[in-house]
Coordinates of C-alpha atoms in Angstrom, one line a residue:
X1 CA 111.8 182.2 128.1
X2 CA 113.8 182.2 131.5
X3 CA 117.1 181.4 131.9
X4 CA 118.0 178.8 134.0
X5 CA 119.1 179.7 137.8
X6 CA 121.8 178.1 140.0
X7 CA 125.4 177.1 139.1
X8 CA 126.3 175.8 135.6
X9 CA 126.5 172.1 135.0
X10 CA 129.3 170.0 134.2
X11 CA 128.6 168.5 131.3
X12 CA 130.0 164.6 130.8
X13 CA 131.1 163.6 127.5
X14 CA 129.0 160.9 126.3
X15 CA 132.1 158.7 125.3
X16 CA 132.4 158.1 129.4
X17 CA 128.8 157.7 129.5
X18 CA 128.4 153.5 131.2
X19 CA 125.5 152.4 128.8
X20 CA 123.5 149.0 129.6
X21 CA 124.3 145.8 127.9
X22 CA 121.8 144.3 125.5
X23 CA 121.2 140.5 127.5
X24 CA 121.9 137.9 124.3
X25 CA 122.2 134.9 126.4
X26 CA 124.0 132.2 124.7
X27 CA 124.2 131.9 121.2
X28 CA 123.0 129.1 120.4
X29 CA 119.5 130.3 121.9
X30 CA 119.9 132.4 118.7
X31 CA 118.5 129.6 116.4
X32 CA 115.3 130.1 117.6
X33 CA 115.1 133.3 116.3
X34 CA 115.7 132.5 112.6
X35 CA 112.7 133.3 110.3
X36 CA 110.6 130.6 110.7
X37 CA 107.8 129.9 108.1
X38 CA 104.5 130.6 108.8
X39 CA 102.5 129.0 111.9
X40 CA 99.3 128.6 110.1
X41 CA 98.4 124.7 109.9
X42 CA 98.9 124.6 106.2
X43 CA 99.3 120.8 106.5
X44 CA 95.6 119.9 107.8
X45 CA 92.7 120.7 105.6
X46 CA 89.2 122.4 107.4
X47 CA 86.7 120.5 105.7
X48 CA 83.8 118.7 106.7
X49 CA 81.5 116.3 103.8
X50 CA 78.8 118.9 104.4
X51 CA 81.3 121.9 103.3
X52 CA 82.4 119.5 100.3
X53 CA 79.1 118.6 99.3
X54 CA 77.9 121.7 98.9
X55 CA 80.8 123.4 96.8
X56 CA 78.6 122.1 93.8
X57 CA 76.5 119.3 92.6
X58 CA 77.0 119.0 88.5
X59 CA 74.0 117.1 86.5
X60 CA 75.2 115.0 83.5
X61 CA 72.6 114.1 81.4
X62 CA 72.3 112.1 77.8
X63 CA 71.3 114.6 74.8
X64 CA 69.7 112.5 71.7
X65 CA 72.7 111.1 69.5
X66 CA 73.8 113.1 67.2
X67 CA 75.6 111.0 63.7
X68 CA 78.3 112.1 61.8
X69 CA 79.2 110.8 58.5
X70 CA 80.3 107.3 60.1
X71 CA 80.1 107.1 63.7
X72 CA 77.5 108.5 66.1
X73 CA 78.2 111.2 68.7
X74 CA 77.1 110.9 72.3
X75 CA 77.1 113.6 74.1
X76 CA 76.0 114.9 77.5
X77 CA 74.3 118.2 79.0
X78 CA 76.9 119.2 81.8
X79 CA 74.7 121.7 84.3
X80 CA 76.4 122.9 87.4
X81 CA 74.4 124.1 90.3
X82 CA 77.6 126.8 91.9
X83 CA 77.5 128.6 88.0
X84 CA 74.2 128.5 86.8
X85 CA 74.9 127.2 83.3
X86 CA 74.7 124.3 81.1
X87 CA 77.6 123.1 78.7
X88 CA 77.7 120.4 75.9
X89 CA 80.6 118.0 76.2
X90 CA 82.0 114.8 74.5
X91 CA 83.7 111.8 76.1
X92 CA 87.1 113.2 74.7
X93 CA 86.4 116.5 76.8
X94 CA 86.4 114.9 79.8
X95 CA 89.5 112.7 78.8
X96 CA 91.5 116.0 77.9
X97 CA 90.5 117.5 81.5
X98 CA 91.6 114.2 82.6
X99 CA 94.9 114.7 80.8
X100 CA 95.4 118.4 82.0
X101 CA 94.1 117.4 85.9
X102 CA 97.2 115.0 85.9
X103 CA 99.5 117.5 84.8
X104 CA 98.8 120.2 86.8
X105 CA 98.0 118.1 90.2
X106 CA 100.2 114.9 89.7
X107 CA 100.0 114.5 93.7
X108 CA 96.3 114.8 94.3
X109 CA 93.5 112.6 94.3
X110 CA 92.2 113.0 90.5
X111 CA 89.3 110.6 89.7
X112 CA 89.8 107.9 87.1
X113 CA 87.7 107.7 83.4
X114 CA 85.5 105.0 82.7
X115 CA 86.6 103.6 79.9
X116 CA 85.9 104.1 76.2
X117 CA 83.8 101.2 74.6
X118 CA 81.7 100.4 72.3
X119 CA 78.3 102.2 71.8
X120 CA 75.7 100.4 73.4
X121 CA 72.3 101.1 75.2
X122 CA 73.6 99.7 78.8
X123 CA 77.3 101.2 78.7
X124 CA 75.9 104.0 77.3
X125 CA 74.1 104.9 80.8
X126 CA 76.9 103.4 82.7
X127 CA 79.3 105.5 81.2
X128 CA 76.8 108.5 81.7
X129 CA 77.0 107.7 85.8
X130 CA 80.8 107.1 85.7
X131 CA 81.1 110.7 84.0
X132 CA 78.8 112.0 86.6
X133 CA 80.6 110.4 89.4
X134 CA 83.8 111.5 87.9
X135 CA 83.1 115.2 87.7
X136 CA 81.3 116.2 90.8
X137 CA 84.1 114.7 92.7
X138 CA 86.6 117.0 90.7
X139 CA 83.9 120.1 91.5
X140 CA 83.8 119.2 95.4
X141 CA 87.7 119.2 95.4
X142 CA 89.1 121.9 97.8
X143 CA 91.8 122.8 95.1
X144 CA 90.3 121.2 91.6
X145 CA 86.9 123.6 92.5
X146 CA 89.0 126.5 92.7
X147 CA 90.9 126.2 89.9
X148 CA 90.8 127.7 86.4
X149 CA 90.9 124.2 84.6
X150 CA 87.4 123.2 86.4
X151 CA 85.7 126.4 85.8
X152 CA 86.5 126.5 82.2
X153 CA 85.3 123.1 81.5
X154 CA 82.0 123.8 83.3
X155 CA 81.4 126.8 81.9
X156 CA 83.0 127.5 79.0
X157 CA 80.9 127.6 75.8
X158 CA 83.5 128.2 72.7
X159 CA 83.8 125.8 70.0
X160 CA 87.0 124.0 71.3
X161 CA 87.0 123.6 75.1
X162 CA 90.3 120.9 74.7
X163 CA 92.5 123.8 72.9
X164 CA 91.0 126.0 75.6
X165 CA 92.1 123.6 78.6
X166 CA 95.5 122.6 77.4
X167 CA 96.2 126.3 76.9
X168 CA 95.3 126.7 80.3
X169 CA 97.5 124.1 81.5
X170 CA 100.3 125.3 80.2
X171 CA 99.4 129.3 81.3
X172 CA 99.0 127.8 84.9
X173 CA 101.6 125.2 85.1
X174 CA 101.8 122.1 87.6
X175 CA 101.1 122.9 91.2
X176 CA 104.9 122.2 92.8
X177 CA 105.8 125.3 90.5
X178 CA 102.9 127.6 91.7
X179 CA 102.2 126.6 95.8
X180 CA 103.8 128.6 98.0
X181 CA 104.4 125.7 100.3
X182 CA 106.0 123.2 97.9
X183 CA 109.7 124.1 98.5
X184 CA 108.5 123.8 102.4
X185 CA 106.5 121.2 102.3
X186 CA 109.5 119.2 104.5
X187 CA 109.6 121.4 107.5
X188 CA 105.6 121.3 108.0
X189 CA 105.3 117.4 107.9
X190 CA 105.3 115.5 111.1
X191 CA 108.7 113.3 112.0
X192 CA 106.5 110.5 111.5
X193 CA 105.0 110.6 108.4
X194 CA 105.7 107.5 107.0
X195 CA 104.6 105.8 109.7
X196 CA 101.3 107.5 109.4
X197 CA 101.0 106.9 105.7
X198 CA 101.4 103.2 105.9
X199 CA 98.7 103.0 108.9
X200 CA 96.2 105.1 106.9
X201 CA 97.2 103.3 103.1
X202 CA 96.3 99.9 105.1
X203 CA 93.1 100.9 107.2
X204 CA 92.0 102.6 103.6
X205 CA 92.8 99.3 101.9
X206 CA 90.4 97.4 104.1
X207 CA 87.5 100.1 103.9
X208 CA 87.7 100.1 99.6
X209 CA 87.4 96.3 100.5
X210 CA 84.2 96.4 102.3
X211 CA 82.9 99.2 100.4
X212 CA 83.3 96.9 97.2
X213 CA 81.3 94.1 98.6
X214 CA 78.4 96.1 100.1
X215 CA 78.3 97.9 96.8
X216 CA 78.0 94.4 95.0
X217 CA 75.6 93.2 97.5
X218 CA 73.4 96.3 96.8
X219 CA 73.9 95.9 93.2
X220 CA 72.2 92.3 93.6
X221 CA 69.7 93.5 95.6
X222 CA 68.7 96.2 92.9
X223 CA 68.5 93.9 90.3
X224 CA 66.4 91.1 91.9
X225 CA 64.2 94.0 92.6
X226 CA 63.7 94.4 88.1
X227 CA 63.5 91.0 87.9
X228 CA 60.7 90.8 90.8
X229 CA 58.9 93.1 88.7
X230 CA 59.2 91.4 85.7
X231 CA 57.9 88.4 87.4
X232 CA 55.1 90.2 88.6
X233 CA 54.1 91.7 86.0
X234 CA 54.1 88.1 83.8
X235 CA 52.1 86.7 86.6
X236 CA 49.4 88.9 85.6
X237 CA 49.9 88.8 82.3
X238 CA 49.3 84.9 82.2
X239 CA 46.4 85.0 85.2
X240 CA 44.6 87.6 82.4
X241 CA 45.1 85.0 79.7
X242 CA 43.8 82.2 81.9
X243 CA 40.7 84.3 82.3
X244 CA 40.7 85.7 79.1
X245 CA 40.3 81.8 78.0
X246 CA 35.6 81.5 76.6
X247 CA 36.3 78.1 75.8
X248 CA 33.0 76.2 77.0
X249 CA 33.5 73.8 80.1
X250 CA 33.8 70.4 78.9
X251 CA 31.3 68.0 80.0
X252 CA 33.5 66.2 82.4
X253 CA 33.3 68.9 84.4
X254 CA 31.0 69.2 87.5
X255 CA 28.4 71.2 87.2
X256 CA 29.2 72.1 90.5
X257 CA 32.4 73.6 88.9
X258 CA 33.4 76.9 90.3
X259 CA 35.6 77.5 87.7
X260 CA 33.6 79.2 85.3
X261 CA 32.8 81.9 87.9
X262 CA 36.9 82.0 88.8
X263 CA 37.6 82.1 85.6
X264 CA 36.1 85.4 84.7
X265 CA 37.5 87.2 87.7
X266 CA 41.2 86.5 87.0
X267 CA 41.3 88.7 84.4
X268 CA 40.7 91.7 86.2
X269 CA 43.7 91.3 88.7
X270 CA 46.1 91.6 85.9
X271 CA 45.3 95.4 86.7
X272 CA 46.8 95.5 89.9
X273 CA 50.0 92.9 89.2
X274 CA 51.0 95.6 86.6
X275 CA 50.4 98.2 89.4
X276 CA 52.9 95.8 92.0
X277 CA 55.3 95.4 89.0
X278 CA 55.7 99.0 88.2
X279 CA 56.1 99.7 92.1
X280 CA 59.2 96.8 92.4
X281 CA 60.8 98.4 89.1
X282 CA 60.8 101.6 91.0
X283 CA 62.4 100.2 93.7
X284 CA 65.1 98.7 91.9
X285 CA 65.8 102.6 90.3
X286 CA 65.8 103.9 94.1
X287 CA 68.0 101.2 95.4
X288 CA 70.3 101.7 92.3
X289 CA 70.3 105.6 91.8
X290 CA 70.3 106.2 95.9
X291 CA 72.3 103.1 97.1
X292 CA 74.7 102.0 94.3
X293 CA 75.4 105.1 93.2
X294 CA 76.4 106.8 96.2
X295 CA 78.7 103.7 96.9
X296 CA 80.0 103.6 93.5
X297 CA 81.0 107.1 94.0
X298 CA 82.9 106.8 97.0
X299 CA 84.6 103.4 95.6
X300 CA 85.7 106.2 92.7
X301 CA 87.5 108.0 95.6
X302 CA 89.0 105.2 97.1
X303 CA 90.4 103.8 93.8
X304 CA 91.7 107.0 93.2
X305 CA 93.6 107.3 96.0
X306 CA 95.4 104.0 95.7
X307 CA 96.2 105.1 92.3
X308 CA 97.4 108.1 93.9
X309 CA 99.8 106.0 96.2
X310 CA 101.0 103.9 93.3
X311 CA 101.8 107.4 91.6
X312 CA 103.8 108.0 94.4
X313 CA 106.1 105.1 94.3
X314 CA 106.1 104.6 91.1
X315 CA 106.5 108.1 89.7
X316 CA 108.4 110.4 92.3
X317 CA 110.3 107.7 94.2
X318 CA 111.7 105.6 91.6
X319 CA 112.7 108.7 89.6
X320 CA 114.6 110.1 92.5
X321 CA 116.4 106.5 93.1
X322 CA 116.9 106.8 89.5
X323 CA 118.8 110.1 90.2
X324 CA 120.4 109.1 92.6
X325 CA 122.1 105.9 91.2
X326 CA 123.2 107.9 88.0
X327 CA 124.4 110.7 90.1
X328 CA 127.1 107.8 92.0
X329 CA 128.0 106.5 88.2
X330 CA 128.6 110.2 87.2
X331 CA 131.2 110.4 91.1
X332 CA 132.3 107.2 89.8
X333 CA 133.4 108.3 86.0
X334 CA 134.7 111.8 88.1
X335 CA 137.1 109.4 90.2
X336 CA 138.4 107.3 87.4
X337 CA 139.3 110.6 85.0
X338 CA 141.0 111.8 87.8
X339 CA 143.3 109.0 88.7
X340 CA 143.9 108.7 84.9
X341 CA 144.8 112.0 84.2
X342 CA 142.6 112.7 81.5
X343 CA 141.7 115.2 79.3
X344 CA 140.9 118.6 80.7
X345 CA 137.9 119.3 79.0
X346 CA 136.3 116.0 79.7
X347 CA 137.0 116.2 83.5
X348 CA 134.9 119.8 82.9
X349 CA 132.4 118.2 81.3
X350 CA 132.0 115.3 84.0
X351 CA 131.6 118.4 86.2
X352 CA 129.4 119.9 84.9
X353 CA 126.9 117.0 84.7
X354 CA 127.2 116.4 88.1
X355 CA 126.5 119.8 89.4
X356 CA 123.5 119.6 86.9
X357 CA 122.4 116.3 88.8
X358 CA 123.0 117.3 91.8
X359 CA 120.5 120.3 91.1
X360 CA 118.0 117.8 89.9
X361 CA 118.4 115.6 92.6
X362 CA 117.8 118.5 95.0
X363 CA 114.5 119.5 92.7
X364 CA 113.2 115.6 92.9
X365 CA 113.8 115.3 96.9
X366 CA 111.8 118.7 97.0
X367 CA 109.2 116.9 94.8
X368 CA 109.2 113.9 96.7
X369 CA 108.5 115.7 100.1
X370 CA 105.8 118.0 98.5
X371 CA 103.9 114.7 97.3
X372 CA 104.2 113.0 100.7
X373 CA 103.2 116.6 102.0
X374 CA 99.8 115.9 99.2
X375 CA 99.3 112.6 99.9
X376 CA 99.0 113.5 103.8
X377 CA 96.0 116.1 102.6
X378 CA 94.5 113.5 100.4
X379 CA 94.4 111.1 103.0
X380 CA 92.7 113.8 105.3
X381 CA 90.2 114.2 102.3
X382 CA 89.5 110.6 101.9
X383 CA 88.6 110.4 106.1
X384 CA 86.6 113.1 105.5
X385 CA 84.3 111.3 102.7
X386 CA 84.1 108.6 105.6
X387 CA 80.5 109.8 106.7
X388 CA 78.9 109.3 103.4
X389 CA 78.6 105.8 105.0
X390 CA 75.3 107.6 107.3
X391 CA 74.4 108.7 104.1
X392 CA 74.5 105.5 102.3
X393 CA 72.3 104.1 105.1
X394 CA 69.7 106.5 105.3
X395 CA 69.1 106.3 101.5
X396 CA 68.8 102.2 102.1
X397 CA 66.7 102.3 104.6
X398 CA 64.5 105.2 103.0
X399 CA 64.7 103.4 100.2
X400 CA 63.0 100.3 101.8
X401 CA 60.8 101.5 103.9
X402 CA 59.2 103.5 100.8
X403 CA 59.2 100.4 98.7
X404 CA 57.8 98.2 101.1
X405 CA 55.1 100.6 102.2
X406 CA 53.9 101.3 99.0
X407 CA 53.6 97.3 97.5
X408 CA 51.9 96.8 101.1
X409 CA 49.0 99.2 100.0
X410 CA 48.8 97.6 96.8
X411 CA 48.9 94.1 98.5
X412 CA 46.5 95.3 100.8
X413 CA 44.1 96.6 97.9
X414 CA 44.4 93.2 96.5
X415 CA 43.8 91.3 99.6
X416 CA 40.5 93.1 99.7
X417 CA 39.7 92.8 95.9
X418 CA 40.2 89.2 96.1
X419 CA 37.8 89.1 99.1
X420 CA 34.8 90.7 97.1
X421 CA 35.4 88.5 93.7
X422 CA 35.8 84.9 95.4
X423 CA 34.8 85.2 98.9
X424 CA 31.4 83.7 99.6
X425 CA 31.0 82.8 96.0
X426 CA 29.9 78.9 94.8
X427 CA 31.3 77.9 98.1
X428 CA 35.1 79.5 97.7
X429 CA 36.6 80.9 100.8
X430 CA 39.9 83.0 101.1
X431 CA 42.8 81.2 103.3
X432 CA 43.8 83.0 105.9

């Protein structure tokens, strides 16, 4: 190592050492440092109907009735296409996941029940499509599909799935107590919310209108469909018993009659009126399975998400006004003990209740801004049902087309059969 060369340094203390200033600026450019929550867009959901669609699609079918010693059992084959696994439920399963949805997401958009009725052939299978309808809009839910309540209803295989989902419930808890955003909810939504909310609650409100009376219309539509192949088919039926009729012509009759000859041939075209029925009956299951049903189950949406609101005002709102008014009669009693001088221990006591309100005020406003912070998701959720209109469409058109097409040939067939049993014959000639 060398020593250093040339005179020895004076060394400066560092106490006289001029360091540089850290810049602040002002402080109140400070507040813009304070930890600020995170910048992800927690508020709007990244969902398209494709992406919902596709989280699952759960069959609900009708297994042969099972009696007990008094009442029979219905009960439905639950198979879902994301787990690969069929489940037997009851009616009351699907009202205890009802029960359990509510508790645990009491801000979301959870699908309403049909109701529980008498046993009969047609509720029976309207019930069956209500149930269907109800659960694959739970499974295409971006939180319900996640969640441990779903999964264990459409795959668990125990004995008691209700014990199972209520003991869920209660190991999960509702979802202001578990999402991380619920006691921020406030800062993320937009200054005007409400202002937003009531445009979107009354564009919504005319869209479930419309949506109700194309659904009716579609409904008619189907039906006149089973009842045009009713009528079909007893057109045949009576054109084969006109020609199934041997009586001998009576002698009134011409002998130039040609209705002997027409007589015979009627019989035969019974054949293809049965063919034309069957063909309008399957239309009417096409325009009723592709048509109603897909605008039934957006109408489920809708309805559920003016339930939703009602929830809103009805449930958080009117219990934090509630609060709110017994938290000024609580001030009120505080005021009048202490102008009267009263006893110690109930001024205490009068404290106490009010620091216990205040706390629960505080917990309800933080409610009431996580279920405005919900309803602006489920509103985002509903739009993005919106296209299933394209899809509605397409399966009426398809729908048509198809029908039409098909009764055509068999028109067509019978346009030519006609031809080759009465044309030329004894004088008869088709109109054209």
């Amino acid at each position: 190592i060398c020593a250093p060369t040339g005179p020895p340094q004076k060394t400066v203390p560092v106490c006289l050492i001029e360091l540089p200033k850290p810049q602040l600026g002002e402080p109140r450019e400070l507040n813009a440092l304070r930890m600020q929550p995170a910048q992800d867009d927690v508020l709007t959901i990244s969902e398209t109907l494709d992406k919902l669609l596709d989280r699952d699609t759960v069959q609900v079918e009708l297994i042969p009735e099972k009696k007990g010693l008094f009442l029979k059992h219905v009960e439905y084959q639950l198979t879902s296409q994301r787990y690969k696994i069929s489940v037997y439920r009851r009616y009351s399963d699907f009202d205890i996941l009802h029960e359990v949805l509510l508790q645990r997401f009491a801000y979301r958009v959870v699908p309403a029940l049909p109701p529980k009725r008498m046993l009969k052939r047609e509720f029976i299978e309207g019930r069956r499509r209500a149930l269907g309808r109800f659960i694959n809009l739970v499974a295409r839910h971006p939180l319900f599909s996640e969640d441990e309540l779903v999964k264990t209803f459409l795959t668990f295989s125990g004995s008691d799935v209700q014990t199972k989902l209520r003991d869920t419930c209660k190991k999960l808890g509702d979802e202001f107590m578990t999402n991380r955003t619920a006691t921020l909810a406030k800062e993320y939504l937009p200054a005007d919310m409400q202002a937003q909310f009531a445009t979107s609650r009354e564009m919504i409100r005319n869209i479930h209108s419309s949506f109700q009376k194309l659904r009716d219309r579609a409904e008619k539509m189907a039906e006149r469909s089973k009842e045009n192949a009713t009528d079909l088919l007893m057109f045949g039926r009576e054109l084969s018993t006109l020609g199934s009729d041997a009586s001998p012509l009576p002698s009134l009759a011409s002998s130039l009659s040609t209705w002997g000859t027409l007589r015979q041939s009627l019989k035969s075209l019974s054949v293809e009126f049965a063919v034309l029925s069957d063909k309008a009956s399957q239309q009417g299951r096409r325009e009723e399975d592709d048509v109603v049903e897909k605008l039934n189950l957006f109408l489920d949406l809708l309805q559920s998400y003016s339930d939703l609101c009602e929830r809103h005002e009805r449930g958080v709102l009117h219990e934090h006004q509630k609060a709110l008014h017994k938290y000024s009669i609580l001030k009120r009693q505080m005021m009048s003990a202490t102008v009267q001088s009263k006893e110690q221990v109930s001024v205490e006591q009068l404290e106490s209740r009010i620091v216990q309100q205040e706390s629960a005020i505080q917990t309800m406003e933080l409610r009431n801004y996580f279920s405005l912070f919900c309803l602006h998701q489920e509103t985002q959720l509903l739009f993005t049902y919106l296209p299933i209109t394209s899809h509605i469409l397409g399966a009426f058109v398809n729908s048509q087309v198809q029908g039409h097409r098909e009764m055509g040939e068999v028109w067509n067939e019978l346009q030519l059969k006609l031809g080759c049993l009465f044309g030329g014959k004894n004088g008869l000639k088709l109109p054209i």
